[in-house]
GROMACS .gro file of C-alpha atoms in nm:
model
  312
    1MET     CA    1  -1.022   0.291  -4.531
    2ARG     CA    2  -0.773   0.189  -4.266
    3ILE     CA    3  -0.854   0.219  -3.899
    4TYR     CA    4  -0.560   0.251  -3.659
    5LEU     CA    5  -0.612   0.136  -3.302
    6MET     CA    6  -0.383   0.284  -3.037
    7ARG     CA    7  -0.294   0.032  -2.768
    8TYR     CA    8  -0.215   0.169  -2.422
    9ASP     CA    9  -0.026  -0.013  -2.148
   10LEU     CA   10  -0.242   0.067  -1.846
   11ASN     CA   11   0.040  -0.047  -1.615
   12LEU     CA   12   0.232   0.265  -1.715
   13LEU     CA   13  -0.037   0.511  -1.607
   14PRO     CA   14   0.022   0.479  -1.229
   15ILE     CA   15   0.391   0.536  -1.304
   16PHE     CA   16   0.302   0.856  -1.489
   17VAL     CA   17   0.097   0.974  -1.189
   18ALA     CA   18   0.377   0.891  -0.947
   19LEU     CA   19   0.629   1.086  -1.156
   20MET     CA   20   0.390   1.381  -1.175
   21GLU     CA   21   0.337   1.390  -0.800
   22GLU     CA   22   0.691   1.313  -0.685
   23ARG     CA   23   0.878   1.511  -0.955
   24SER     CA   24   1.166   1.268  -0.902
   25VAL     CA   25   1.247   0.936  -1.071
   26THR     CA   26   1.411   0.810  -0.751
   27ARG     CA   27   1.119   0.897  -0.521
   28ALA     CA   28   0.863   0.765  -0.770
   29ALA     CA   29   1.055   0.434  -0.787
   30GLU     CA   30   1.066   0.410  -0.407
   31ARG     CA   31   0.695   0.486  -0.380
   32LEU     CA   32   0.603   0.208  -0.626
   33GLY     CA   33   0.861  -0.042  -0.499
   34MET     CA   34   1.059  -0.038  -0.824
   35THR     CA   35   1.428  -0.015  -0.894
   36GLN     CA   36   1.551   0.308  -1.049
   37PRO     CA   37   1.654   0.135  -1.375
   38ALA     CA   38   1.306  -0.019  -1.400
   39MET     CA   39   1.149   0.323  -1.346
   40SER     CA   40   1.374   0.478  -1.612
   41ASN     CA   41   1.276   0.202  -1.852
   42ALA     CA   42   0.907   0.260  -1.776
   43LEU     CA   43   0.952   0.633  -1.838
   44ALA     CA   44   1.105   0.556  -2.177
   45ARG     CA   45   0.803   0.341  -2.264
   46LEU     CA   46   0.569   0.616  -2.143
   47ARG     CA   47   0.741   0.865  -2.372
   48THR     CA   48   0.695   0.630  -2.665
   49MET     CA   49   0.331   0.556  -2.581
   50LEU     CA   50   0.233   0.920  -2.528
   51GLN     CA   51   0.466   1.056  -2.800
   52ASP     CA   52   0.619   1.327  -2.584
   53GLN     CA   53   0.926   1.380  -2.366
   54LEU     CA   54   0.683   1.421  -2.070
   55PHE     CA   55   0.949   1.506  -1.808
   56ILE     CA   56   1.262   1.715  -1.836
   57ARG     CA   57   1.554   1.656  -1.602
   58GLU     CA   58   1.657   1.952  -1.390
   59ARG     CA   59   1.909   1.998  -1.114
   60TYR     CA   60   1.675   1.898  -0.832
   61GLY     CA   61   1.446   1.650  -1.007
   62ILE     CA   62   1.220   1.648  -1.311
   63GLN     CA   63   0.964   1.893  -1.445
   64PRO     CA   64   0.664   1.796  -1.660
   65THR     CA   65   0.630   1.924  -2.012
   66PRO     CA   66   0.317   2.118  -2.118
   67ILE     CA   67   0.172   1.801  -2.269
   68ALA     CA   68   0.230   1.608  -1.944
   69LEU     CA   69   0.055   1.883  -1.751
   70GLU     CA   70  -0.237   1.868  -1.994
   71LEU     CA   71  -0.264   1.488  -1.973
   72ALA     CA   72  -0.225   1.459  -1.595
   73PRO     CA   73  -0.579   1.547  -1.477
   74GLY     CA   74  -0.745   1.309  -1.720
   75ILE     CA   75  -0.512   1.020  -1.640
   76ALA     CA   76  -0.550   1.073  -1.263
   77GLU     CA   77  -0.930   1.087  -1.297
   78ALA     CA   78  -0.937   0.771  -1.507
   79LEU     CA   79  -0.728   0.580  -1.254
   80ALA     CA   80  -0.943   0.707  -0.969
   81LYS     CA   81  -1.259   0.582  -1.145
   82LEU     CA   82  -1.093   0.244  -1.206
   83ASP     CA   83  -0.997   0.223  -0.836
   84ASP     CA   84  -1.353   0.313  -0.738
   85ALA     CA   85  -1.494   0.040  -0.958
   86VAL     CA   86  -1.258  -0.230  -0.826
   87LEU     CA   87  -1.227  -0.130  -0.460
   88GLY     CA   88  -1.598  -0.063  -0.427
   89GLN     CA   89  -1.658  -0.438  -0.470
   90GLN     CA   90  -1.422  -0.534  -0.188
   91GLU     CA   91  -1.516  -0.582   0.175
   92PHE     CA   92  -1.321  -0.492   0.487
   93ASP     CA   93  -1.355  -0.660   0.826
   94PRO     CA   94  -1.175  -0.444   1.086
   95ALA     CA   95  -1.208  -0.706   1.360
   96SER     CA   96  -0.994  -0.958   1.168
   97ALA     CA   97  -0.781  -0.729   0.951
   98HIS     CA   98  -0.407  -0.686   1.000
   99ARG     CA   99  -0.291  -0.363   0.844
  100LEU     CA  100  -0.064  -0.065   0.900
  101PHE     CA  101  -0.188   0.287   0.828
  102THR     CA  102   0.042   0.587   0.815
  103ILE     CA  103  -0.115   0.911   0.937
  104ALA     CA  104   0.027   1.262   0.970
  105PRO     CA  105  -0.121   1.442   1.272
  106ASN     CA  106  -0.017   1.790   1.379
  107GLY     CA  107   0.094   1.843   1.739
  108TYR     CA  108  -0.256   1.917   1.862
  109ILE     CA  109  -0.403   1.602   1.706
  110GLU     CA  110  -0.119   1.387   1.839
  111PHE     CA  111  -0.170   1.523   2.192
  112VAL     CA  112  -0.548   1.496   2.227
  113ILE     CA  113  -0.695   1.277   1.952
  114VAL     CA  114  -0.441   1.005   1.867
  115PRO     CA  115  -0.449   0.848   2.218
  116ALA     CA  116  -0.828   0.819   2.200
  117LEU     CA  117  -0.801   0.678   1.846
  118VAL     CA  118  -0.546   0.416   1.951
  119ALA     CA  119  -0.766   0.314   2.244
  120ARG     CA  120  -1.065   0.273   2.012
  121LEU     CA  121  -0.859   0.068   1.766
  122ALA     CA  122  -0.755  -0.168   2.047
  123GLU     CA  123  -1.124  -0.232   2.117
  124VAL     CA  124  -1.263  -0.279   1.768
  125ALA     CA  125  -0.966  -0.359   1.541
  126PRO     CA  126  -0.670  -0.499   1.738
  127GLY     CA  127  -0.487  -0.596   1.420
  128ILE     CA  128  -0.481  -0.240   1.287
  129THR     CA  129  -0.171  -0.039   1.377
  130LEU     CA  130  -0.075   0.322   1.313
  131ARG     CA  131   0.252   0.482   1.214
  132LEU     CA  132   0.279   0.855   1.273
  133THR     CA  133   0.473   1.090   1.050
  134PRO     CA  134   0.518   1.461   1.125
  135TYR     CA  135   0.285   1.723   0.981
  136GLY     CA  136   0.426   2.073   0.958
  137ASN     CA  137   0.353   2.339   0.697
  138ASP     CA  138   0.417   2.134   0.382
  139LEU     CA  139   0.148   1.880   0.294
  140ALA     CA  140   0.371   1.723   0.030
  141GLU     CA  141   0.628   1.624   0.292
  142THR     CA  142   0.370   1.420   0.481
  143GLY     CA  143   0.318   1.184   0.187
  144VAL     CA  144  -0.057   1.247   0.169
  145THR     CA  145  -0.039   1.422  -0.169
  146SER     CA  146   0.130   1.116  -0.318
  147GLY     CA  147  -0.094   0.868  -0.139
  148THR     CA  148   0.178   0.701   0.072
  149THR     CA  149   0.015   0.846   0.385
  150ALA     CA  150  -0.347   0.756   0.452
  151LEU     CA  151  -0.452   1.070   0.637
  152VAL     CA  152  -0.325   1.412   0.734
  153MET     CA  153  -0.501   1.562   1.035
  154GLY     CA  154  -0.500   1.917   1.164
  155ARG     CA  155  -0.574   2.241   0.991
  156ILE     CA  156  -0.569   2.197   0.614
  157VAL     CA  157  -0.487   2.518   0.430
  158ASP     CA  158  -0.478   2.546   0.049
  159PRO     CA  159  -0.496   2.171  -0.026
  160PRO     CA  160  -0.406   2.054  -0.378
  161ASP     CA  161  -0.676   1.924  -0.609
  162ASN     CA  162  -0.591   1.559  -0.542
  163LEU     CA  163  -0.688   1.580  -0.173
  164VAL     CA  164  -1.033   1.542  -0.021
  165VAL     CA  165  -1.085   1.748   0.296
  166GLN     CA  166  -1.338   1.669   0.569
  167HIS     CA  167  -1.425   1.904   0.854
  168LEU     CA  168  -1.424   1.723   1.191
  169MET     CA  169  -1.501   1.993   1.449
  170ASP     CA  170  -1.431   2.349   1.557
  171GLU     CA  171  -1.203   2.415   1.852
  172SER     CA  172  -1.177   2.717   2.082
  173LEU     CA  173  -0.896   2.856   2.297
  174GLU     CA  174  -0.837   2.904   2.669
  175CYS     CA  175  -0.560   3.043   2.886
  176VAL     CA  176  -0.338   2.859   3.135
  177VAL     CA  177  -0.138   3.000   3.429
  178ARG     CA  178   0.012   2.834   3.735
  179ALA     CA  179  -0.223   2.767   4.024
  180GLY     CA  180  -0.044   3.003   4.263
  181HIS     CA  181  -0.002   3.289   4.021
  182PRO     CA  182   0.039   3.613   4.221
  183GLU     CA  183  -0.149   3.834   3.974
  184VAL     CA  184  -0.423   3.614   3.827
  185GLY     CA  185  -0.721   3.471   4.012
  186ASP     CA  186  -1.023   3.288   3.871
  187THR     CA  187  -1.034   3.509   3.562
  188ILE     CA  188  -0.779   3.687   3.350
  189THR     CA  189  -0.846   4.039   3.226
  190ARG     CA  190  -0.731   4.192   2.903
  191THR     CA  191  -0.487   4.413   3.095
  192GLN     CA  192  -0.342   4.114   3.280
  193PHE     CA  193  -0.313   3.913   2.958
  194GLU     CA  194  -0.121   4.192   2.788
  195SER     CA  195   0.105   4.256   3.088
  196LEU     CA  196   0.210   3.893   3.134
  197LYS     CA  197   0.482   3.713   2.949
  198HIS     CA  198   0.367   3.419   2.738
  199VAL     CA  199   0.480   3.073   2.636
  200ASN     CA  200   0.421   3.006   2.266
  201VAL     CA  201   0.399   2.666   2.099
  202ILE     CA  202   0.589   2.681   1.770
  203PRO     CA  203   0.435   2.388   1.579
  204PRO     CA  204   0.196   2.323   1.421
  205GLY     CA  205   0.250   2.623   1.199
  206ARG     CA  206  -0.111   2.652   1.079
  207LEU     CA  207  -0.241   2.662   1.437
  208ARG     CA  208   0.018   2.922   1.526
  209ALA     CA  209  -0.098   3.140   1.238
  210GLY     CA  210  -0.457   3.098   1.351
  211LEU     CA  211  -0.380   3.215   1.705
  212HIS     CA  212  -0.181   3.510   1.579
  213GLN     CA  213  -0.470   3.611   1.353
  214ALA     CA  214  -0.722   3.577   1.638
  215LEU     CA  215  -0.511   3.798   1.864
  216ALA     CA  216  -0.467   4.054   1.587
  217GLN     CA  217  -0.841   4.065   1.514
  218GLN     CA  218  -0.908   4.151   1.879
  219SER     CA  219  -0.610   4.391   1.893
  220LEU     CA  220  -0.484   4.181   2.183
  221LYS     CA  221  -0.113   4.215   2.247
  222ARG     CA  222   0.106   3.930   2.366
  223GLU     CA  223   0.471   3.937   2.473
  224VAL     CA  224   0.623   3.597   2.395
  225ALA     CA  225   0.900   3.518   2.643
  226LEU     CA  226   0.953   3.157   2.543
  227SER     CA  227   0.871   2.934   2.246
  228VAL     CA  228   0.857   2.557   2.283
  229THR     CA  229   0.825   2.292   2.016
  230ASN     CA  230   0.538   2.080   2.151
  231PHE     CA  231   0.239   2.083   2.382
  232PHE     CA  232   0.401   1.837   2.622
  233ALA     CA  233   0.660   2.098   2.723
  234VAL     CA  234   0.433   2.397   2.772
  235ALA     CA  235   0.262   2.273   3.090
  236GLU     CA  236   0.597   2.222   3.262
  237MET     CA  237   0.704   2.575   3.169
  238ILE     CA  238   0.383   2.730   3.299
  239ALA     CA  239   0.394   2.529   3.624
  240VAL     CA  240   0.727   2.682   3.733
  241THR     CA  241   0.689   3.042   3.605
  242ASP     CA  242   0.447   3.332   3.619
  243TYR     CA  243   0.399   3.305   3.243
  244CYS     CA  244   0.071   3.250   3.060
  245THR     CA  245  -0.015   3.041   2.756
  246THR     CA  246  -0.313   3.016   2.520
  247LEU     CA  247  -0.404   2.663   2.412
  248PRO     CA  248  -0.685   2.472   2.239
  249ARG     CA  249  -0.963   2.378   2.477
  250LEU     CA  250  -0.927   2.001   2.444
  251ILE     CA  251  -0.564   2.035   2.547
  252CYS     CA  252  -0.673   2.247   2.841
  253GLU     CA  253  -0.917   1.972   2.940
  254ARG     CA  254  -0.623   1.733   2.953
  255LEU     CA  255  -0.428   1.980   3.169
  256ARG     CA  256  -0.720   2.060   3.399
  257HIS     CA  257  -0.634   1.762   3.617
  258ASP     CA  258  -0.286   1.901   3.688
  259SER     CA  259  -0.314   2.069   4.028
  260ARG     CA  260  -0.020   2.293   3.944
  261LEU     CA  261  -0.220   2.470   3.671
  262ARG     CA  262  -0.527   2.690   3.643
  263ILE     CA  263  -0.740   2.694   3.327
  264LEU     CA  264  -0.914   3.023   3.253
  265PRO     CA  265  -1.139   3.164   2.979
  266ALA     CA  266  -0.956   3.395   2.740
  267PRO     CA  267  -1.011   3.765   2.822
  268VAL     CA  268  -1.178   3.820   2.484
  269ASP     CA  269  -1.351   3.595   2.233
  270LEU     CA  270  -1.072   3.448   2.021
  271GLY     CA  271  -1.314   3.258   1.798
  272THR     CA  272  -1.257   2.902   1.684
  273PHE     CA  273  -1.034   2.717   1.441
  274PRO     CA  274  -1.126   2.415   1.228
  275VAL     CA  275  -0.998   2.063   1.288
  276GLU     CA  276  -0.988   1.868   0.962
  277MET     CA  277  -0.855   1.558   0.795
  278ALA     CA  278  -0.757   1.506   0.433
  279TRP     CA  279  -0.675   1.210   0.211
  280HIS     CA  280  -0.577   1.134  -0.146
  281VAL     CA  281  -0.866   1.105  -0.394
  282ARG     CA  282  -0.763   0.750  -0.480
  283TYR     CA  283  -0.874   0.638  -0.133
  284ARG     CA  284  -1.223   0.788  -0.162
  285HIS     CA  285  -1.396   0.451  -0.192
  286ASP     CA  286  -1.131   0.215  -0.054
  287PRO     CA  287  -1.323   0.014   0.212
  288ALA     CA  288  -1.036   0.004   0.463
  289HIS     CA  289  -0.961   0.375   0.431
  290ARG     CA  290  -1.330   0.465   0.449
  291TRP     CA  291  -1.361   0.261   0.768
  292LEU     CA  292  -1.057   0.434   0.922
  293ARG     CA  293  -1.190   0.779   0.836
  294GLY     CA  294  -1.526   0.692   0.986
  295LEU     CA  295  -1.356   0.577   1.306
  296VAL     CA  296  -1.154   0.900   1.326
  297ALA     CA  297  -1.468   1.109   1.279
  298SER     CA  298  -1.648   0.910   1.549
  299VAL     CA  299  -1.361   0.951   1.798
  300VAL     CA  300  -1.340   1.326   1.734
  301ALA     CA  301  -1.718   1.365   1.767
  302ASP     CA  302  -1.709   1.188   2.104
  303LEU     CA  303  -1.428   1.412   2.230
  304ALA     CA  304  -1.608   1.725   2.111
  305ARG     CA  305  -1.933   1.614   2.275
  306LYS     CA  306  -1.763   1.550   2.610
  307ARG     CA  307  -1.584   1.886   2.583
  308ASP     CA  308  -1.910   2.068   2.519
  309GLN     CA  309  -2.086   1.887   2.805
  310LEU     CA  310  -1.812   1.998   3.042
  311GLY     CA  311  -1.846   2.351   2.911
  312GLY     CA  312  -2.219   2.347   2.962
   0.00000   0.00000   0.00000
């Protein structure tokens, strides 16, 4: 009886995963630091090894075949287990490390959490630097689903299976008007809220949806007179108008020191929204990534604790 042994080139499996996640030979090559001809050659070898076409060229990229879709979860899981076994044996010393991490914070995170995170890094890991990339509505565009971005931070809705999501805290909402507003004193009533014109912050989209849902649940009407693209602009708009805005509480704490503004409780309970971070499964046990996530969680916990102490 003859026994046939199938030999697999394990170097090709990360290429398969990159092609699955990027759905583009060009982007997969860029992600892995390969030339496009080298990637095309690797794809040809993959097709031979796995005895299937695997990916079909289309107008805007490549699409996996049914066999590729069937193989993908098992290959990704096997590589993740291999990474866990190897990386779990490595050590990471943040005090002496020199490394760049790419993170994708939404506008809220960038305004209130990233400055505190950078300050903490300067204290405990001066050789660690951050590069920020925008986070809008599409997680894939941030690079976190392919693993090129270490963390995405904000409100994570409908994450794909290859992301791990961690809840960091819950955040509430408050209202802001100018200090000399002719109609609003130390509180704002439901009638006043609905009669005023409002400044709306367009991004991040998930937060915007959350605020809209909270207003709808309380049947609270809001006339939006102006939409701005970031939290840095909204305070300046409120300071020179009789408009109102509704913002996360940690942002309001940052604005509370501006004598031109008045921070007020919302006229009704608008509930809370989650603040989360997510990362690719391949970084689950990577010592450097685990350390960074722990630092982020610690910074957020400190901010939330100070916020709650001020509220109490």
